[in-house]
CSV table of C-alpha atoms in Angstrom, one decimal:
chain,number,residue,atom,x,y,z
A,1,MET,CA,-43.9,86.3,176.0
A,2,ASP,CA,-45.3,82.7,174.7
A,3,ALA,CA,-45.4,79.8,177.4
A,4,GLU,CA,-43.0,77.2,177.4
A,5,VAL,CA,-44.6,73.8,176.3
A,6,HIS,CA,-44.2,70.8,178.2
A,7,PRO,CA,-42.7,68.1,176.0
A,8,ASP,CA,-45.6,65.7,176.8
A,9,LEU,CA,-48.0,68.5,175.3
A,10,GLU,CA,-46.4,68.3,171.8
A,11,LYS,CA,-48.9,65.6,170.6
A,12,LEU,CA,-51.8,68.3,171.4
A,13,SER,CA,-50.3,71.2,169.6
A,14,PHE,CA,-52.7,71.1,166.9
A,15,LEU,CA,-55.2,72.1,169.5
A,16,PHE,CA,-53.5,75.3,171.1
A,17,GLY,CA,-55.3,78.5,170.8
A,18,ARG,CA,-58.7,79.9,170.7
A,19,TRP,CA,-61.1,78.4,168.1
A,20,GLU,CA,-64.5,79.9,167.2
A,21,GLY,CA,-67.3,78.7,164.9
A,22,VAL,CA,-70.9,77.2,164.8
A,23,GLY,CA,-72.6,73.8,165.5
A,24,VAL,CA,-75.8,71.9,165.8
A,25,ALA,CA,-77.2,70.4,169.2
A,26,GLY,CA,-80.0,68.4,169.7
A,27,TYR,CA,-80.8,65.5,172.3
A,28,ALA,CA,-83.9,63.0,172.6
A,29,ASP,CA,-86.8,65.0,173.2
A,30,GLU,CA,-85.0,68.5,172.8
A,31,GLU,CA,-85.6,70.7,169.8
A,32,GLU,CA,-82.4,70.8,167.5
A,33,LEU,CA,-80.6,74.5,167.6
A,34,GLN,CA,-77.8,76.0,166.2
A,35,PHE,CA,-75.0,77.6,168.2
A,36,GLY,CA,-72.1,79.7,168.0
A,37,GLN,CA,-69.0,78.7,170.1
A,38,GLU,CA,-65.5,79.6,171.3
A,39,VAL,CA,-63.0,76.9,172.5
A,40,GLU,CA,-59.8,77.7,174.3
A,41,PHE,CA,-56.9,75.2,174.9
A,42,THR,CA,-54.3,77.2,176.9
A,43,VAL,CA,-50.7,76.1,177.5
A,44,ARG,CA,-49.6,76.5,181.0
A,45,ASP,CA,-45.8,77.6,181.2
A,46,GLY,CA,-44.1,74.2,181.3
A,47,MET,CA,-47.0,72.2,182.6
A,48,PRO,CA,-48.1,69.0,181.2
A,49,TYR,CA,-51.8,70.0,180.8
A,50,LEU,CA,-53.7,72.5,179.0
A,51,ASP,CA,-56.4,74.9,180.7
A,52,TYR,CA,-59.6,74.2,178.7
A,53,ARG,CA,-62.6,76.3,178.3
A,54,SER,CA,-65.7,76.3,175.8
A,55,ARG,CA,-69.1,78.7,175.7
A,56,ALA,CA,-72.0,77.9,173.5
A,57,TRP,CA,-74.6,80.4,172.6
A,58,ARG,CA,-78.0,80.1,170.8
A,59,MET,CA,-77.9,81.6,167.3
A,60,LYS,CA,-80.5,83.9,166.5
A,61,ALA,CA,-82.2,84.1,163.4
A,62,ASP,CA,-80.1,86.8,161.9
A,63,GLY,CA,-77.2,84.6,162.8
A,64,THR,CA,-75.8,86.9,165.8
A,65,LEU,CA,-75.0,85.3,169.1
A,66,GLY,CA,-77.9,85.2,171.6
A,67,GLU,CA,-78.3,83.8,174.9
A,68,LEU,CA,-75.2,81.6,176.6
A,69,ILE,CA,-76.6,77.9,176.7
A,70,THR,CA,-73.6,76.2,178.0
A,71,GLU,CA,-70.3,76.5,179.2
A,72,GLU,CA,-67.6,74.0,180.4
A,73,SER,CA,-64.0,74.2,181.5
A,74,GLY,CA,-61.1,71.9,183.0
A,75,TYR,CA,-57.9,70.5,182.0
A,76,TRP,CA,-56.2,68.1,179.5
A,77,ARG,CA,-53.4,66.4,180.9
A,78,ALA,CA,-51.2,64.7,178.3
A,79,LEU,CA,-49.4,61.4,179.4
A,80,SER,CA,-45.8,60.6,179.3
A,81,GLU,CA,-44.7,57.8,177.1
A,82,GLU,CA,-43.7,55.8,180.1
A,83,ASP,CA,-47.3,56.6,181.8
A,84,THR,CA,-48.9,55.6,178.2
A,85,ALA,CA,-47.1,52.4,178.4
A,86,GLN,CA,-48.1,51.5,181.8
A,87,TYR,CA,-51.7,52.0,181.7
A,88,ALA,CA,-52.2,50.6,178.2
A,89,LYS,CA,-50.0,47.5,179.1
A,90,ASP,CA,-52.8,45.4,179.3
A,91,ASP,CA,-55.0,46.6,176.6
A,92,ASP,CA,-53.1,47.7,173.2
A,93,LYS,CA,-56.3,48.5,171.5
A,94,ASN,CA,-57.0,51.3,174.2
A,95,ILE,CA,-53.6,53.2,174.2
A,96,ILE,CA,-54.2,56.2,176.9
A,97,HIS,CA,-52.4,59.2,175.8
A,98,LEU,CA,-54.6,61.9,177.8
A,99,GLU,CA,-56.6,62.4,180.7
A,100,VAL,CA,-59.4,65.0,180.7
A,101,LEU,CA,-61.5,66.4,183.5
A,102,ILE,CA,-64.5,68.8,182.4
A,103,ALA,CA,-67.0,70.5,184.6
A,104,HIS,CA,-70.2,71.8,183.5
A,105,ASN,CA,-72.4,74.4,184.5
A,106,GLU,CA,-75.3,71.9,184.3
A,107,GLY,CA,-73.9,70.4,187.3
A,108,PHE,CA,-71.8,67.4,186.5
A,109,ILE,CA,-68.4,66.4,185.9
A,110,GLU,CA,-66.5,64.3,183.5
A,111,SER,CA,-63.5,62.3,183.6
A,112,TYR,CA,-62.1,61.0,180.0
A,113,LEU,CA,-59.4,58.8,178.9
A,114,GLY,CA,-58.3,59.2,175.3
A,115,ASN,CA,-55.8,58.6,172.8
A,116,VAL,CA,-54.1,61.2,170.2
A,117,PHE,CA,-53.4,60.0,166.8
A,118,ALA,CA,-52.0,62.8,164.2
A,119,ASN,CA,-54.4,65.5,164.3
A,120,ARG,CA,-57.0,63.6,166.1
A,121,VAL,CA,-58.4,63.0,169.6
A,122,GLU,CA,-60.8,60.3,170.5
A,123,MET,CA,-62.0,60.0,174.3
A,124,ALA,CA,-64.3,58.6,176.4
A,125,THR,CA,-65.8,58.9,180.2
A,126,ASN,CA,-64.4,56.7,182.6
A,127,ALA,CA,-66.4,58.2,185.3
A,128,VAL,CA,-69.2,60.8,185.6
A,129,MET,CA,-70.3,62.7,188.9
A,130,HIS,CA,-73.2,64.8,189.1
A,131,THR,CA,-74.7,67.3,192.0
A,132,ILE,CA,-78.3,66.5,193.5
A,133,THR,CA,-79.7,68.8,190.8
A,134,GLY,CA,-77.4,68.3,188.0
A,135,LEU,CA,-77.9,66.6,184.7
A,136,GLU,CA,-78.1,62.9,185.1
A,137,VAL,CA,-75.1,62.1,182.6
A,138,LYS,CA,-73.9,58.2,182.8
A,139,ALA,CA,-71.4,58.4,180.1
A,140,SER,CA,-70.1,60.8,176.9
A,141,HIS,CA,-67.9,60.1,174.1
A,142,ARG,CA,-65.7,62.8,172.2
A,143,LEU,CA,-64.0,63.0,169.1
A,144,TYR,CA,-62.0,66.2,167.8
A,145,GLY,CA,-59.9,66.6,164.8
A,146,LEU,CA,-58.6,68.8,162.0
A,147,PHE,CA,-59.9,68.4,158.3
A,148,GLY,CA,-60.2,70.6,155.4
A,149,ASP,CA,-57.6,71.2,152.6
A,150,ASN,CA,-55.2,73.1,154.7
A,151,ARG,CA,-56.3,71.1,158.2
A,152,ASP,CA,-57.5,74.4,159.2
A,153,THR,CA,-60.8,73.5,160.8
A,154,LEU,CA,-61.2,72.0,164.1
A,155,GLY,CA,-64.3,69.6,164.2
A,156,TYR,CA,-65.8,67.8,167.0
A,157,ALA,CA,-68.7,65.4,167.8
A,158,TRP,CA,-69.9,64.8,171.4
A,159,ASP,CA,-72.2,61.8,172.0
A,160,LEU,CA,-74.0,61.7,175.3
A,161,ALA,CA,-75.7,59.1,177.7
A,162,ALA,CA,-78.2,61.2,179.9
A,163,ARG,CA,-81.8,61.1,181.1
A,164,GLY,CA,-82.0,57.5,180.9
A,165,HIS,CA,-81.0,57.5,177.0
A,166,ASP,CA,-78.0,55.5,175.7
A,167,LEU,CA,-74.9,57.1,173.9
A,168,ARG,CA,-76.4,59.3,171.1
A,169,SER,CA,-75.5,62.5,169.4
A,170,TYR,CA,-75.7,65.6,171.2
A,171,MET,CA,-73.4,68.5,169.8
A,172,SER,CA,-71.0,68.9,166.9
A,173,ALA,CA,-69.2,71.8,165.5
A,174,GLN,CA,-66.8,73.2,162.9
A,175,LEU,CA,-64.4,75.9,164.4
A,176,LYS,CA,-61.5,78.2,162.8
A,177,LYS,CA,-58.7,79.4,164.8
A,178,ALA,CA,-59.6,82.8,166.1
A,179,GLY,CA,-57.6,85.6,164.4
A,180,ALA,CA,-56.6,83.3,161.6
A,181,LYS,CA,-56.8,84.8,157.9
């Protein structure tokens, strides 16, 4: 049985489901690597948020998945039109359509504010916390969007400010809906 979709989530419906694909990652003094990835956006029955989960594995030379390199999970909360109007009343250039919380296995948690336009999400951190031994992340910026002839590829780019560096490219990938022909 399909979950009932909260009306505030309709603007994020292009993300619903499980996506799989490949990408590239590299940061500052780290070696660039290719990875395979699975991303899931799961609707909770009638709730105004999506469960979010992402896992990435290093790609082996033969193109198969190797060791798990990172995973993250959290919630994407869609704001109502009233909340969007309230929180954007002082800045019409930063219209807030969603709040996102993402916890990372590297020991940090990000809180994002973002906007949705057509089949595109742009979001930036408004807070980052890390554990004593966690990765020292100061800020992040992410873009997600559908592209391709049939708008069937989910692409994303993630910029990160960590370990004393300013925002710079960190990960990007192109994903296809799992099970889609």
